[in-house]
CSV table of N, CA and C in Angstrom, one decimal:
chain,number,residue,atom,x,y,z
A,1,GLN,N,-6.5,-1.3,-19.9
A,1,GLN,CA,-7.9,-1.9,-19.9
A,1,GLN,C,-7.8,-3.4,-20.4
A,2,MET,N,-7.0,-3.6,-21.5
A,2,MET,CA,-6.8,-5.0,-22.0
A,2,MET,C,-6.2,-5.9,-21.0
A,3,GLU,N,-5.1,-5.4,-20.3
A,3,GLU,CA,-4.5,-6.2,-19.3
A,3,GLU,C,-5.4,-6.5,-18.1
A,4,LEU,N,-6.2,-5.6,-17.7
A,4,LEU,CA,-7.2,-5.8,-16.7
A,4,LEU,C,-8.1,-6.9,-17.0
A,5,GLU,N,-8.7,-6.9,-18.3
A,5,GLU,CA,-9.6,-8.0,-18.7
A,5,GLU,C,-8.8,-9.3,-18.8
A,6,ALA,N,-7.6,-9.3,-19.2
A,6,ALA,CA,-6.8,-10.5,-19.3
A,6,ALA,C,-6.6,-11.1,-17.9
A,7,LEU,N,-6.2,-10.3,-16.9
A,7,LEU,CA,-6.0,-10.7,-15.6
A,7,LEU,C,-7.3,-11.3,-15.0
A,8,ARG,N,-8.4,-10.7,-15.2
A,8,ARG,CA,-9.7,-11.2,-14.7
A,8,ARG,C,-10.0,-12.5,-15.3
A,9,SER,N,-9.7,-12.7,-16.6
A,9,SER,CA,-10.1,-14.0,-17.2
A,9,SER,C,-9.1,-15.1,-16.8
A,10,ILE,N,-7.8,-14.8,-16.7
A,10,ILE,CA,-6.8,-15.7,-16.3
A,10,ILE,C,-7.0,-16.2,-14.9
A,11,TYR,N,-7.2,-15.3,-14.0
A,11,TYR,CA,-7.3,-15.7,-12.6
A,11,TYR,C,-8.7,-15.9,-12.1
A,12,GLU,N,-9.7,-16.0,-13.0
A,12,GLU,CA,-11.1,-16.2,-12.6
A,12,GLU,C,-11.1,-17.5,-11.8
A,13,GLY,N,-11.7,-17.5,-10.6
A,13,GLY,CA,-11.8,-18.7,-9.8
A,13,GLY,C,-10.5,-19.0,-9.0
A,14,ASP,N,-9.4,-18.3,-9.2
A,14,ASP,CA,-8.2,-18.6,-8.5
A,14,ASP,C,-8.3,-17.9,-7.1
A,15,GLY,N,-8.3,-18.6,-6.0
A,15,GLY,CA,-8.4,-18.1,-4.7
A,15,GLY,C,-7.2,-17.3,-4.3
A,16,CYS,N,-6.1,-17.4,-5.0
A,16,CYS,CA,-4.8,-16.7,-4.6
A,16,CYS,C,-4.9,-15.2,-5.1
A,17,PHE,N,-5.7,-15.0,-6.2
A,17,PHE,CA,-5.7,-13.7,-6.8
A,17,PHE,C,-6.8,-12.8,-6.2
A,18,ARG,N,-6.6,-11.5,-6.0
A,18,ARG,CA,-7.6,-10.6,-5.5
A,18,ARG,C,-7.4,-9.3,-6.2
A,19,GLU,N,-8.5,-8.8,-6.7
A,19,GLU,CA,-8.5,-7.5,-7.3
A,19,GLU,C,-9.0,-6.5,-6.3
A,20,LEU,N,-8.1,-5.6,-5.8
A,20,LEU,CA,-8.5,-4.6,-4.8
A,20,LEU,C,-9.2,-3.5,-5.4
A,21,SER,N,-8.8,-3.1,-6.6
A,21,SER,CA,-9.4,-2.0,-7.4
A,21,SER,C,-9.0,-2.3,-8.8
A,22,PRO,N,-9.6,-1.5,-9.8
A,22,PRO,CA,-9.2,-1.8,-11.2
A,22,PRO,C,-7.7,-1.6,-11.5
A,23,VAL,N,-6.9,-0.9,-10.5
A,23,VAL,CA,-5.5,-0.7,-10.8
A,23,VAL,C,-4.7,-1.3,-9.7
A,24,SER,N,-5.2,-2.1,-8.8
A,24,SER,CA,-4.5,-2.7,-7.7
A,24,SER,C,-4.9,-4.1,-7.4
A,25,PHE,N,-3.8,-5.0,-7.3
A,25,PHE,CA,-4.1,-6.4,-7.3
A,25,PHE,C,-3.2,-7.1,-6.2
A,26,GLN,N,-3.7,-8.2,-5.6
A,26,GLN,CA,-2.9,-9.0,-4.7
A,26,GLN,C,-2.8,-10.4,-5.2
A,27,TYR,N,-1.7,-11.0,-5.0
A,27,TYR,CA,-1.6,-12.4,-5.3
A,27,TYR,C,-0.8,-13.2,-4.2
A,28,ARG,N,-1.4,-14.3,-3.7
A,28,ARG,CA,-0.8,-15.1,-2.7
A,28,ARG,C,0.1,-16.1,-3.4
A,29,ILE,N,1.3,-16.1,-3.1
A,29,ILE,CA,2.3,-17.2,-3.6
A,29,ILE,C,2.4,-18.2,-2.5
A,30,GLY,N,1.9,-19.4,-2.8
A,30,GLY,CA,1.9,-20.5,-1.8
A,30,GLY,C,0.5,-20.8,-1.3
A,31,GLU,N,0.3,-22.0,-0.7
A,31,GLU,CA,-1.0,-22.4,-0.2
A,31,GLU,C,-1.2,-21.8,1.2
A,32,ASN,N,-2.5,-21.7,1.5
A,32,ASN,CA,-2.9,-21.3,2.9
A,32,ASN,C,-2.3,-22.2,3.9
A,33,GLY,N,-1.7,-21.7,4.9
A,33,GLY,CA,-1.0,-22.6,5.9
A,33,GLY,C,0.4,-22.9,5.6
A,34,ASP,N,0.9,-22.6,4.4
A,34,ASP,CA,2.3,-22.8,4.1
A,34,ASP,C,3.1,-21.7,4.8
A,35,PRO,N,4.1,-22.1,5.6
A,35,PRO,CA,4.9,-21.1,6.3
A,35,PRO,C,5.7,-20.2,5.4
A,36,LYS,N,5.9,-20.7,4.1
A,36,LYS,CA,6.7,-19.9,3.2
A,36,LYS,C,5.9,-19.1,2.2
A,37,ALA,N,4.6,-19.1,2.4
A,37,ALA,CA,3.7,-18.4,1.5
A,37,ALA,C,3.8,-16.9,1.8
A,38,PHE,N,3.6,-16.1,0.7
A,38,PHE,CA,3.7,-14.6,0.9
A,38,PHE,C,2.7,-13.9,-0.1
A,39,LEU,N,2.5,-12.7,0.1
A,39,LEU,CA,1.5,-11.9,-0.6
A,39,LEU,C,2.2,-10.8,-1.3
A,40,ILE,N,2.0,-10.6,-2.6
A,40,ILE,CA,2.5,-9.5,-3.4
A,40,ILE,C,1.3,-8.6,-3.8
A,41,GLU,N,1.6,-7.3,-3.6
A,41,GLU,CA,0.5,-6.4,-4.1
A,41,GLU,C,1.2,-5.5,-5.2
A,42,VAL,N,0.4,-5.4,-6.3
A,42,VAL,CA,0.9,-4.6,-7.5
A,42,VAL,C,-0.2,-3.6,-7.7
A,43,SER,N,0.3,-2.3,-7.8
A,43,SER,CA,-0.6,-1.2,-8.1
A,43,SER,C,0.0,-0.5,-9.4
A,44,TRP,N,-1.0,-0.1,-10.2
A,44,TRP,CA,-0.5,0.6,-11.5
A,44,TRP,C,-0.6,2.1,-11.3
A,45,PRO,N,0.5,2.8,-11.5
A,45,PRO,CA,0.3,4.3,-11.6
A,45,PRO,C,-0.3,4.7,-12.9
A,46,GLU,N,-0.7,6.0,-13.0
A,46,GLU,CA,-1.4,6.5,-14.2
A,46,GLU,C,-0.6,6.2,-15.5
A,47,THR,N,0.7,6.2,-15.4
A,47,THR,CA,1.5,6.1,-16.7
A,47,THR,C,2.0,4.7,-16.9
A,48,TYR,N,1.5,3.7,-16.1
A,48,TYR,CA,1.8,2.3,-16.4
A,48,TYR,C,1.3,1.9,-17.8
A,49,PRO,N,2.0,1.1,-18.5
A,49,PRO,CA,3.2,0.3,-18.3
A,49,PRO,C,4.5,1.0,-18.7
A,50,GLN,N,4.5,2.3,-19.0
A,50,GLN,CA,5.7,3.0,-19.4
A,50,GLN,C,6.5,3.2,-18.1
A,51,THR,N,5.9,3.3,-17.0
A,51,THR,CA,6.6,3.4,-15.7
A,51,THR,C,6.3,2.2,-14.9
A,52,ALA,N,7.2,1.9,-13.9
A,52,ALA,CA,7.1,0.7,-13.2
A,52,ALA,C,5.8,0.7,-12.3
A,53,PRO,N,5.2,-0.5,-12.1
A,53,PRO,CA,4.1,-0.6,-11.2
A,53,PRO,C,4.7,-0.5,-9.7
A,54,ILE,N,3.8,-0.2,-8.8
A,54,ILE,CA,4.2,-0.1,-7.4
A,54,ILE,C,4.0,-1.4,-6.8
A,55,LEU,N,5.1,-2.0,-6.3
A,55,LEU,CA,5.1,-3.3,-5.7
A,55,LEU,C,5.2,-3.2,-4.2
A,56,SER,N,4.4,-4.0,-3.4
A,56,SER,CA,4.4,-3.9,-2.0
A,56,SER,C,4.2,-5.2,-1.4
A,57,MET,N,4.8,-5.4,-0.2
A,57,MET,CA,4.7,-6.6,0.6
A,57,MET,C,4.3,-6.3,2.0
A,58,ASP,N,3.5,-5.1,2.2
A,58,ASP,CA,3.2,-4.6,3.5
A,58,ASP,C,1.9,-5.3,4.0
A,59,ALA,N,1.3,-6.2,3.3
A,59,ALA,CA,0.1,-6.8,3.8
A,59,ALA,C,0.3,-7.5,5.1
A,60,PHE,N,-0.7,-7.6,5.9
A,60,PHE,CA,-0.7,-8.3,7.2
A,60,PHE,C,-0.3,-9.7,7.1
A,61,PHE,N,-0.7,-10.3,6.0
A,61,PHE,CA,-0.3,-11.7,5.7
A,61,PHE,C,1.2,-12.0,5.8
A,62,ASN,N,2.0,-10.9,5.4
A,62,ASN,CA,3.4,-11.1,5.4
A,62,ASN,C,4.1,-10.8,6.7
A,63,ASN,N,3.4,-10.6,7.8
A,63,ASN,CA,4.0,-10.2,9.1
A,63,ASN,C,5.1,-11.2,9.6
A,64,THR,N,5.0,-12.4,9.2
A,64,THR,CA,5.9,-13.4,9.7
A,64,THR,C,7.2,-13.4,8.9
A,65,ILE,N,7.2,-12.7,7.8
A,65,ILE,CA,8.4,-12.7,6.9
A,65,ILE,C,9.3,-11.5,7.4
A,66,SER,N,10.6,-11.8,7.5
A,66,SER,CA,11.6,-10.8,7.9
A,66,SER,C,11.6,-9.7,6.9
A,67,SER,N,11.9,-8.5,7.3
A,67,SER,CA,12.0,-7.4,6.4
A,67,SER,C,13.1,-7.5,5.4
A,68,ALA,N,14.2,-8.2,5.7
A,68,ALA,CA,15.3,-8.5,4.8
A,68,ALA,C,14.8,-9.4,3.7
A,69,ILE,N,14.0,-10.4,4.0
A,69,ILE,CA,13.5,-11.3,2.9
A,69,ILE,C,12.5,-10.5,2.0
A,70,LYS,N,11.7,-9.7,2.7
A,70,LYS,CA,10.7,-8.9,1.9
A,70,LYS,C,11.5,-8.0,0.9
A,71,GLN,N,12.5,-7.4,1.4
A,71,GLN,CA,13.3,-6.4,0.5
A,71,GLN,C,14.0,-7.2,-0.6
A,72,SER,N,14.5,-8.4,-0.3
A,72,SER,CA,15.1,-9.2,-1.3
A,72,SER,C,14.2,-9.6,-2.4
A,73,ILE,N,12.9,-10.0,-2.0
A,73,ILE,CA,11.9,-10.4,-3.0
A,73,ILE,C,11.6,-9.2,-3.8
A,74,LEU,N,11.4,-8.0,-3.2
A,74,LEU,CA,11.0,-6.8,-4.0
A,74,LEU,C,12.1,-6.5,-4.9
A,75,ASP,N,13.4,-6.6,-4.5
A,75,ASP,CA,14.5,-6.3,-5.4
A,75,ASP,C,14.6,-7.2,-6.6
A,76,LYS,N,14.3,-8.5,-6.4
A,76,LYS,CA,14.3,-9.4,-7.5
A,76,LYS,C,13.2,-9.2,-8.4
A,77,LEU,N,12.0,-8.8,-7.9
A,77,LEU,CA,10.9,-8.4,-8.7
A,77,LEU,C,11.1,-7.2,-9.5
A,78,MET,N,11.8,-6.2,-8.9
A,78,MET,CA,12.1,-4.9,-9.6
A,78,MET,C,13.1,-5.2,-10.8
A,79,VAL,N,13.9,-6.2,-10.7
A,79,VAL,CA,14.8,-6.5,-11.9
A,79,VAL,C,13.9,-7.0,-13.0
A,80,GLU,N,12.9,-7.8,-12.7
A,80,GLU,CA,11.9,-8.3,-13.7
A,80,GLU,C,11.1,-7.1,-14.2
A,81,VAL,N,10.8,-6.2,-13.4
A,81,VAL,CA,10.0,-5.0,-13.8
A,81,VAL,C,10.8,-4.2,-14.9
A,82,GLU,N,12.1,-4.0,-14.6
A,82,GLU,CA,13.0,-3.3,-15.5
A,82,GLU,C,13.0,-4.0,-16.9
A,83,ALA,N,13.1,-5.3,-16.8
A,83,ALA,CA,13.2,-6.1,-18.1
A,83,ALA,C,11.9,-6.0,-18.9
A,84,ASN,N,10.8,-5.7,-18.2
A,84,ASN,CA,9.5,-5.7,-18.9
A,84,ASN,C,8.9,-4.4,-19.1
A,85,LEU,N,9.6,-3.3,-18.8
A,85,LEU,CA,9.1,-2.0,-18.8
A,85,LEU,C,8.5,-1.7,-20.2
A,86,GLY,N,7.3,-1.1,-20.3
A,86,GLY,CA,6.7,-0.7,-21.6
A,86,GLY,C,5.7,-1.8,-22.0
A,87,THR,N,5.7,-2.9,-21.3
A,87,THR,CA,4.7,-4.0,-21.7
A,87,THR,C,3.9,-4.3,-20.4
A,88,ALA,N,2.7,-4.9,-20.7
A,88,ALA,CA,1.8,-5.4,-19.6
A,88,ALA,C,2.6,-6.5,-18.8
A,89,MET,N,2.8,-6.3,-17.5
A,89,MET,CA,3.7,-7.2,-16.8
A,89,MET,C,3.2,-7.8,-15.5
A,90,THR,N,1.9,-7.5,-15.1
A,90,THR,CA,1.4,-7.9,-13.9
A,90,THR,C,1.4,-9.5,-13.8
A,91,TYR,N,0.9,-10.1,-14.9
A,91,TYR,CA,0.8,-11.6,-14.9
A,91,TYR,C,2.2,-12.1,-14.9
A,92,THR,N,3.1,-11.5,-15.6
A,92,THR,CA,4.5,-12.0,-15.7
A,92,THR,C,5.2,-11.9,-14.3
A,93,LEU,N,4.9,-10.9,-13.5
A,93,LEU,CA,5.4,-10.7,-12.2
A,93,LEU,C,4.9,-11.8,-11.2
A,94,PHE,N,3.6,-12.0,-11.3
A,94,PHE,CA,3.0,-13.1,-10.4
A,94,PHE,C,3.5,-14.5,-10.8
A,95,GLU,N,3.7,-14.7,-12.1
A,95,GLU,CA,4.2,-16.1,-12.5
A,95,GLU,C,5.7,-16.2,-12.1
A,96,TYR,N,6.4,-15.1,-12.2
A,96,TYR,CA,7.9,-15.1,-11.9
A,96,TYR,C,8.0,-15.4,-10.4
A,97,ALA,N,7.1,-14.8,-9.6
A,97,ALA,CA,7.2,-15.0,-8.1
A,97,ALA,C,6.8,-16.5,-7.8
A,98,LYS,N,5.8,-17.0,-8.5
A,98,LYS,CA,5.4,-18.4,-8.2
A,98,LYS,C,6.5,-19.4,-8.6
A,99,ASP,N,7.2,-19.1,-9.7
A,99,ASP,CA,8.2,-20.0,-10.2
A,99,ASP,C,9.4,-20.0,-9.3
A,100,ASN,N,9.7,-18.8,-8.6
A,100,ASN,CA,10.9,-18.6,-7.8
A,100,ASN,C,10.6,-18.6,-6.3
A,101,LYS,N,9.4,-19.1,-5.9
A,101,LYS,CA,9.0,-19.0,-4.5
A,101,LYS,C,10.1,-19.6,-3.6
A,102,GLU,N,10.5,-20.8,-3.9
A,102,GLU,CA,11.5,-21.5,-3.0
A,102,GLU,C,12.8,-20.7,-2.9
A,103,LEU,N,13.3,-20.1,-4.1
A,103,LEU,CA,14.5,-19.3,-4.1
A,103,LEU,C,14.3,-18.1,-3.2
A,104,PHE,N,13.2,-17.4,-3.4
A,104,PHE,CA,12.9,-16.2,-2.6
A,104,PHE,C,12.9,-16.5,-1.1
A,105,MET,N,12.3,-17.6,-0.7
A,105,MET,CA,12.1,-17.9,0.7
A,105,MET,C,13.1,-18.8,1.3
A,106,GLU,N,14.2,-19.1,0.6
A,106,GLU,CA,15.2,-20.1,1.1
A,106,GLU,C,15.8,-19.7,2.5
A,107,ASN,N,15.9,-18.4,2.8
A,107,ASN,CA,16.5,-18.0,4.0
A,107,ASN,C,15.5,-17.7,5.1
A,108,GLN,N,14.2,-17.9,4.8
A,108,GLN,CA,13.2,-17.6,5.8
A,108,GLN,C,13.1,-18.7,6.7
A,109,PRO,N,13.3,-18.5,8.0
A,109,PRO,CA,13.2,-19.6,9.0
A,109,PRO,C,11.7,-20.0,9.1
A,110,VAL,N,11.5,-21.3,9.3
A,110,VAL,CA,10.1,-21.9,9.4
A,110,VAL,C,9.8,-22.1,10.9
A,111,ASN,N,8.7,-21.6,11.3
A,111,ASN,CA,8.2,-21.9,12.7
A,111,ASN,C,9.2,-21.6,13.7
A,112,THR,N,9.7,-20.3,13.8
A,112,THR,CA,10.6,-20.0,14.8
A,112,THR,C,10.0,-20.1,16.2
A,113,VAL,N,8.7,-19.9,16.3
A,113,VAL,CA,8.1,-20.0,17.6
A,113,VAL,C,8.1,-21.4,18.1
A,114,THR,N,7.9,-22.4,17.3
A,114,THR,CA,7.9,-23.8,17.6
A,114,THR,C,9.3,-24.2,18.1
A,115,SER,N,10.3,-23.8,17.4
A,115,SER,CA,11.7,-24.2,17.7
A,115,SER,C,12.1,-23.6,19.1
A,116,VAL,N,11.6,-22.4,19.4
A,116,VAL,CA,11.9,-21.8,20.7
A,116,VAL,C,11.2,-22.6,21.8
A,117,SER,N,10.0,-22.9,21.6
A,117,SER,CA,9.2,-23.5,22.7
A,117,SER,C,9.8,-25.0,22.9
A,118,ASN,N,10.2,-25.6,21.8
A,118,ASN,CA,10.8,-27.0,22.0
A,118,ASN,C,12.0,-26.9,22.8
A,119,SER,N,12.9,-26.0,22.6
A,119,SER,CA,14.1,-25.9,23.3
A,119,SER,C,13.9,-25.6,24.8
A,120,ILE,N,12.8,-24.9,25.1
A,120,ILE,CA,12.5,-24.5,26.5
A,120,ILE,C,11.8,-25.6,27.2
A,121,ALA,N,11.0,-26.4,26.5
A,121,ALA,CA,10.2,-27.4,27.2
A,121,ALA,C,10.8,-28.7,27.5
A,122,ILE,N,12.2,-28.7,27.5
A,122,ILE,CA,12.9,-30.0,27.7
A,122,ILE,C,12.8,-30.2,29.3
A,123,GLY,N,12.4,-31.4,29.7
A,123,GLY,CA,12.3,-31.7,31.1
A,123,GLY,C,12.7,-33.1,31.4
A,124,THR,N,12.7,-33.5,32.6
A,124,THR,CA,13.1,-34.9,33.0
A,124,THR,C,11.8,-35.7,33.1
A,125,PRO,N,11.8,-37.0,32.6
A,125,PRO,CA,10.6,-37.8,32.6
A,125,PRO,C,10.3,-38.4,34.0
A,126,ASP,N,11.0,-38.1,35.1
A,126,ASP,CA,10.8,-38.7,36.4
A,126,ASP,C,9.4,-38.2,36.9
A,127,GLY,N,8.8,-39.1,37.7
A,127,GLY,CA,7.5,-38.8,38.3
A,127,GLY,C,7.6,-37.6,39.3
A,128,PRO,N,8.4,-37.7,40.3
A,128,PRO,CA,8.5,-36.6,41.3
A,128,PRO,C,8.9,-35.3,40.8
A,129,ALA,N,9.7,-35.3,39.7
A,129,ALA,CA,10.2,-34.1,39.1
A,129,ALA,C,9.2,-33.4,38.2
A,130,SER,N,8.0,-33.8,38.1
A,130,SER,CA,7.0,-33.2,37.2
A,130,SER,C,6.7,-31.8,37.5
A,131,LYS,N,6.8,-31.4,38.8
A,131,LYS,CA,6.6,-30.0,39.2
A,131,LYS,C,7.7,-29.1,38.6
A,132,LYS,N,9.0,-29.6,38.5
A,132,LYS,CA,10.1,-28.9,37.9
A,132,LYS,C,9.8,-28.7,36.4
A,133,LYS,N,9.3,-29.8,35.8
A,133,LYS,CA,9.1,-29.7,34.4
A,133,LYS,C,8.0,-28.6,34.1
A,134,ASP,N,7.0,-28.5,34.9
A,134,ASP,CA,6.0,-27.5,34.7
A,134,ASP,C,6.6,-26.1,34.8
A,135,LYS,N,7.5,-25.9,35.7
A,135,LYS,CA,8.2,-24.6,35.8
A,135,LYS,C,9.0,-24.3,34.6
A,136,LYS,N,9.7,-25.3,34.0
A,136,LYS,CA,10.5,-25.0,32.9
A,136,LYS,C,9.7,-24.6,31.7
A,137,GLU,N,8.5,-25.1,31.6
A,137,GLU,CA,7.6,-24.7,30.4
A,137,GLU,C,7.1,-23.3,30.5
A,138,GLN,N,7.1,-22.7,31.7
A,138,GLN,CA,6.7,-21.3,31.8
A,138,GLN,C,7.9,-20.4,31.4
A,139,LEU,N,7.5,-19.3,30.6
A,139,LEU,CA,8.6,-18.4,30.1
A,139,LEU,C,8.7,-17.2,31.1
A,140,SER,N,10.0,-16.8,31.2
A,140,SER,CA,10.2,-15.6,32.0
A,140,SER,C,9.8,-14.4,31.1
A,141,LYS,N,9.8,-13.2,31.7
A,141,LYS,CA,9.4,-12.0,31.0
A,141,LYS,C,10.4,-11.8,29.9
A,142,THR,N,11.7,-12.0,30.1
A,142,THR,CA,12.7,-11.8,29.1
A,142,THR,C,12.5,-12.8,27.9
A,143,GLN,N,12.2,-14.0,28.3
A,143,GLN,CA,12.0,-15.0,27.2
A,143,GLN,C,10.8,-14.6,26.4
A,144,LYS,N,9.7,-14.1,27.1
A,144,LYS,CA,8.5,-13.7,26.3
A,144,LYS,C,8.8,-12.6,25.4
A,145,ARG,N,9.6,-11.6,25.9
A,145,ARG,CA,10.0,-10.5,25.0
A,145,ARG,C,10.8,-10.9,23.8
A,146,LYS,N,11.7,-11.8,24.0
A,146,LYS,CA,12.5,-12.3,22.9
A,146,LYS,C,11.7,-13.0,21.9
A,147,LEU,N,10.7,-13.8,22.4
A,147,LEU,CA,9.8,-14.5,21.5
A,147,LEU,C,8.9,-13.5,20.8
A,148,ALA,N,8.5,-12.5,21.4
A,148,ALA,CA,7.6,-11.5,20.7
A,148,ALA,C,8.4,-10.7,19.7
A,149,ASP,N,9.7,-10.4,20.0
A,149,ASP,CA,10.5,-9.7,19.1
A,149,ASP,C,10.8,-10.6,17.8
A,150,LYS,N,11.0,-11.9,18.0
A,150,LYS,CA,11.2,-12.8,16.9
A,150,LYS,C,10.0,-12.9,16.0
A,151,THR,N,8.8,-12.9,16.6
A,151,THR,CA,7.6,-13.0,15.8
A,151,THR,C,7.2,-11.6,15.4
């Protein structure tokens, strides 16, 4: 109860923090529009803080992040959870994630869709060849599938 009140007062007015229920919280690490931003969800089981909170990155906001990166972030957060077991740790976890955002996301590619379309859209600047350039910008079914798989 005390941790809940503390979280409410600390994050009052913070657009990144969201209380889903009295035992479940979300925090967005990074600004809106930041390609390396991610969302952490923390839920408290009945025996919290003696047992670890449930950490999740399954929110739709995280769909652009590879599952390997998500698992890596969760693994690093679990190390922090083990170190703080028995104490109120939700604020600590959110701050730890904020402080280490760049480290967590260093292997996350930025704008994979843009880089793919840039490599495909290369054409010749000649006037008569403009029809060919238009054709090169259209993606084949295979290219579209690969693009969809990457995203």
